[in-house]
Amino acid sequence: MNEATRFPPGALPGDTADPGRALFALVARLFPICRSITGNGVRETLAILSEHVDIAVREVPTGTQVFDWTVPKEWTVRGAFLRTANGRTVVDFADSNLHLMNYSEPVLRRLSLEELRPHLHTLPDQPDLIPYRTSYYSRDWGFCMTHRDYLALPDEEYEVFIDTELADGALTYGEVFLPGETDREVLFSAHICHPSLANDNCSGLAVLALLAQTLARRRNRFGYRFLFAPGTIGALCWLAANEEATRRIDHGLVVSCIGDGGGPVYKRSRRGDAVIDRAVDAVRCEGRRVATVDFSPFGYDERQFCSPGFNLPVGLLQRSAFGSFPQYHTSADNLDLVQPQHLASSFRMILDIVEVLEGDWLPLNLSPKGEPQLGRRGLYSATGGHKVTSDVTMGYLWVLNLADGAHTLLDIARRSGLPFRDIAEAAARLKAGGLLADAGPSA
Amino acid sequence: MNEATRFPPGALPGDTADPGRALFALVARLFPICRSITGNGVRETLAILSEHVDIAVREVPTGTQVFDWTVPKEWTVRGAFLRTANGRTVVDFADSNLHLMNYSEPVLRRLSLEELRPHLHTLPDQPDLIPYRTSYYSRDWGFCMTHRDYLALPDEEYEVFIDTELADGALTYGEVFLPGETDREVLFSAHICHPSLANDNCSGLAVLALLAQTLARRRNRFGYRFLFAPGTIGALCWLAANEEATRRIDHGLVVSCIGDGGGPVYKRSRRGDAVIDRAVDAVRCEGRRVATVDFSPFGYDERQFCSPGFNLPVGLLQRSAFGSFPQYHTSADNLDLVQPQHLASSFRMILDIVEVLEGDWLPLNLSPKGEPQLGRRGLYSATGGHKVTSDVTMGYLWVLNLADGAHTLLDIARRSGLPFRDIAEAAARLKAGGLLADAGPSA
Amino acid sequence: MNEATRFPPGALPGDTADPGRALFALVARLFPICRSITGNGVRETLAILSEHVDIAVREVPTGTQVFDWTVPKEWTVRGAFLRTANGRTVVDFADSNLHLMNYSEPVLRRLSLEELRPHLHTLPDQPDLIPYRTSYYSRDWGFCMTHRDYLALPDEEYEVFIDTELADGALTYGEVFLPGETDREVLFSAHICHPSLANDNCSGLAVLALLAQTLARRRNRFGYRFLFAPGTIGALCWLAANEEATRRIDHGLVVSCIGDGGGPVYKRSRRGDAVIDRAVDAVRCEGRRVATVDFSPFGYDERQFCSPGFNLPVGLLQRSAFGSFPQYHTSADNLDLVQPQHLASSFRMILDIVEVLEGDWLPLNLSPKGEPQLGRRGLYSATGGHKVTSDVTMGYLWVLNLADGAHTLLDIARRSGLPFRDIAEAAARLKAGGLLADAGPSA
């Protein structure tokens, strides 16, 4: 098996070296759609993503029991506004789908401002931004608006018009599986339930769709599974339907907020020392190392993948960490926050992580007693006595010294301080020279 | 079993919220008594402590073999002074029991100042303080005095009068045992052999007596055993008589120097990672964390409890560490050094440690696949989308995520960075909600 | 067995307290010899070292297969120079054996300066120094010279005269074995293949020869094996011939660059936590601790001893680390760099390490329940109450507390922070007092 054929490092989406434009274009198409944990917004989003890679669309009927949860009624929204008595529209879903609290029940009423206030959500500290609010599992309704507009509301009667429907239907999610040479799998997951929030998570959807498109064109050692599912309930639906399959997952990443210029920040898996937790150390993004933080049970669907009953080796990869940037969960998480160059560098970082996972293996030194004579194989300087040794030579020496069956290439890269690519290259040459055996992939 | 009933946090000695006055009053009563490793001072002290809690008084006869040691003769002191030839008393036991070296043999002699000098103990660096000296196991006699008085001694003949007795008798120690709901035990120990030293260790005796009084009024999961025993030989007497019982000790604290305003400082058990070693991290004293230092084989009776043949999970809790404060083992360790408010805060800190030990258990998530739906149980915000999550919610999520049978509540508190009380509260609610099983106490 | 007899700490080479002069004299005798990985320079060096200790001289014939290598032809050099057309000698082996690239093949040619340049080696950054270069395993020839002389070479024709011979012969190495009371061994190794480089490694050869001389006069618990072998191929020859013997090696040190005033620096064995890796922490050199660095697979023959097929507990001890000092592998590594007092302090440091290895044992407390009564054995202050305890007493207490079968004396020294000698002394006295059993040497 030729490593180079299996994973040509240069191949990028659309066969171009600049994936930023394609990624941004996709984010821009997904942005306006009103998504929720169920409904046509999800289906429309999956249809667009399917232009890049074949996606199996799964529908889980309302009422289906998944672990401790029940699939809720499907939510449809046709329109919503708030009008003064004299007919002036003060909030309109047509302007921004954030204006309507997600999963609002249908309402057609007249209310005084006092009666209305508990249903109005604002951000007093960010008075020009509309917050994002949901009420999936508790029957409620509400409008989200800027605090500035809220303060300007005249004290009069208002007409509340919320034309939504909560009816038996289904929860929809998308799944891509790219078979690999082995039955071991890598899981990538992005939540698909947020409405017009560009970084959280149109960016994740776009990056993973084009990643799937890229990997589909290659031979891969691992199978790659991509989930585009509504947060929590969607991940639980997949887990409930695939309990056996989870045992084949060797590595996984939840991806969100991946299009801005911050970070990158990686939250380790619950295990804390999984291969994926170490693989992120071997890559760079815009010249920076990936900052890592310990697992905590709050965030995205790593919460479910890392629940104690599954405890999968799945971490969370982001640029700016959720909750840490001011635009988070507001109308400012828009197409200005997400930039083509950052999408491109995030995409390349994830490809580099894939390269580490694909390229990691367990070398066995076939000449373990003393060093083999590298010089006669052209792998060592013919002239001796120099004060320093090249990184190339050090790569050979480190691989040979640690190729004892207890260290993968990733381990050797970490121990030596040399880049993973250099270690992988050294190992490939030593293997070609008959000095190493491949004891199989790492896991 | 109701946690709240079992351990009402507010209950304090004398049913008052301010235990400082009661503790100080007890210290003040114990202070004047001339204690040693044997004799009536110990019996008198135990009689006073018995006003607060039933104490079993043990008498171990002179000559009893305990491990490598032999119980010494009982020491009785009726008086002692040093007089000049013309009848002026220069040192008198009646003024301070520190003046007489503890375990001095009887003497009635006339000596020149030169002959006397080897028997006079002073502190040149602290010329106004009387040192504390002992000679338990080597027949000797001596006077302790201020260096200032020593320098003023005229060069003449002196009358030495030491009216003591070393005779067959017994070593006396006190023991309290409060049975618990289980047969597992917590050991508290304070040395009872020091004469008029207030912090070292009237403070420890007082705090543990009132702690026993408090715990005796409650139902406790653990049995609580309190030892008021002479240093080294007393602890060895108890260990020799209770080798089997030591196997039931899950946690233990030696308490001394607990009434001043320093520290607190905790010296870890020899094991270094016992539950008690971690429990002290979960409490505060006067707003401060407990400083911890590694075990070393010098100090109080943790030396015996942590000898390799027992290796009990017993640490040493102090305010100012022995040997580190200038009043240590001098006449300045008096009722000015010990303060009611510090006694009270130390008392509360130890109660908080007890609360951790009592309240720690091993939770098992009964719904470990994915998160259970907290919202329908009223344990999760109905409205979603907020930027931050409350500590209450984080408590639920941390407990559920780590309730895999490998983490106690104390472990979860440490891992999450949340206060133990909050984790215990979250676990209690999750258990009440049927989401957790109690896999038993931690050990 | 009397520890003091077995290892009298004061005994030094030549029965003098100042080994510096003897060591420096030996370095000075070895310095002028032109050594290589084969040839008479090695034999001449071994003959000089044999004046101090019996050395078994091994000859391994050209063509012998050792693991992945073949013993090369033996190199003999009778003279070499470079002359201008008009007969002016510009480089002459007679001036410095560094001038001729080691293992240069015989040449008798006339070349233009342009043709000559690829064969001239200089140090542009150190224009007044001659570099050290080798070409053992690739047929080549070359001259090494100062960059200043190189720049002054007139552009004319040159006569190259290299009177060397590469012929079937042998590789020579020396071995000393001093049997010990047990069959466990300590390995010391120094490379013998460098020509006129004083620190690298005349210093190592001299220090180990006199160390062998010193240890030969004593009874030792361990057997001591000394290798004086050419780098890489020499070590491999020994390993290939002694695979079984390597299993008896409990500790080992490669010694080089040991005569200058830097460091000391210790590179840990590949195991990283071998006894030798901890023993160096217990000694000092010129008042300084030994700096330690992690193993890396580049350096001296620890590369072979620590190859994964052997993985011996062998570290590298140096003063200034190879490659880190400006004189390294140049003509400035001469008798000015190496100083008698540094040779002496290095020698003493290694003797101290030997003392740790010899003196380390596994104590078992025979009175493990509580502390034994040290006072009646004269091992504890008769008068109690002092604020601090002597290091002597702390030594007893630490040894007794940790003498549980899991801690060697070296472990106890590290844990207590007390000097190894003090712990060893305390243990010896406790053993003499019947309080400790010796559960055997550490390994």
Short mmCIF file of C-alpha atoms in Angstrom, two decimals, chain A residues 9-23 210 214 217-218 340-341 343-349 351:
data_model
loop_
_atom_site.label_atom_id
_atom_site.label_comp_id
_atom_site.label_asym_id
_atom_site.label_seq_id
_atom_site.Cartn_x
_atom_site.Cartn_y
_atom_site.Cartn_z
CA PRO A 9 -1.70 15.99 0.80
CA GLY A 10 -2.40 18.63 -1.81
CA ALA A 11 -5.90 17.59 -2.87
CA LEU A 12 -8.47 20.11 -1.77
CA PRO A 13 -12.17 20.74 -2.52
CA GLY A 14 -12.94 21.65 -6.09
CA ASP A 15 -9.41 20.63 -6.97
CA THR A 16 -8.23 24.05 -6.01
CA ALA A 17 -5.56 25.04 -3.56
CA ASP A 18 -7.90 27.69 -2.11
CA PRO A 19 -10.90 26.06 -0.48
CA GLY A 20 -11.84 29.34 1.21
CA ARG A 21 -14.09 30.61 -1.55
CA ALA A 22 -16.03 27.38 -1.91
CA LEU A 23 -16.45 27.09 1.83
CA LEU A 210 -16.33 19.63 1.80
CA THR A 214 -12.47 15.47 -0.41
CA ARG A 217 -12.21 10.89 -3.69
CA ARG A 218 -9.43 9.04 -1.91
CA PRO A 340 -12.90 32.64 3.68
CA GLN A 341 -9.27 32.51 4.79
CA LEU A 343 -12.53 28.62 6.83
CA ALA A 344 -9.69 27.53 4.55
CA SER A 345 -7.12 27.31 7.33
CA SER A 346 -9.56 25.40 9.53
CA PHE A 347 -10.25 23.03 6.67
CA ARG A 348 -6.54 22.44 6.13
CA MET A 349 -6.00 21.90 9.86
CA LEU A 351 -7.15 17.60 6.78
#
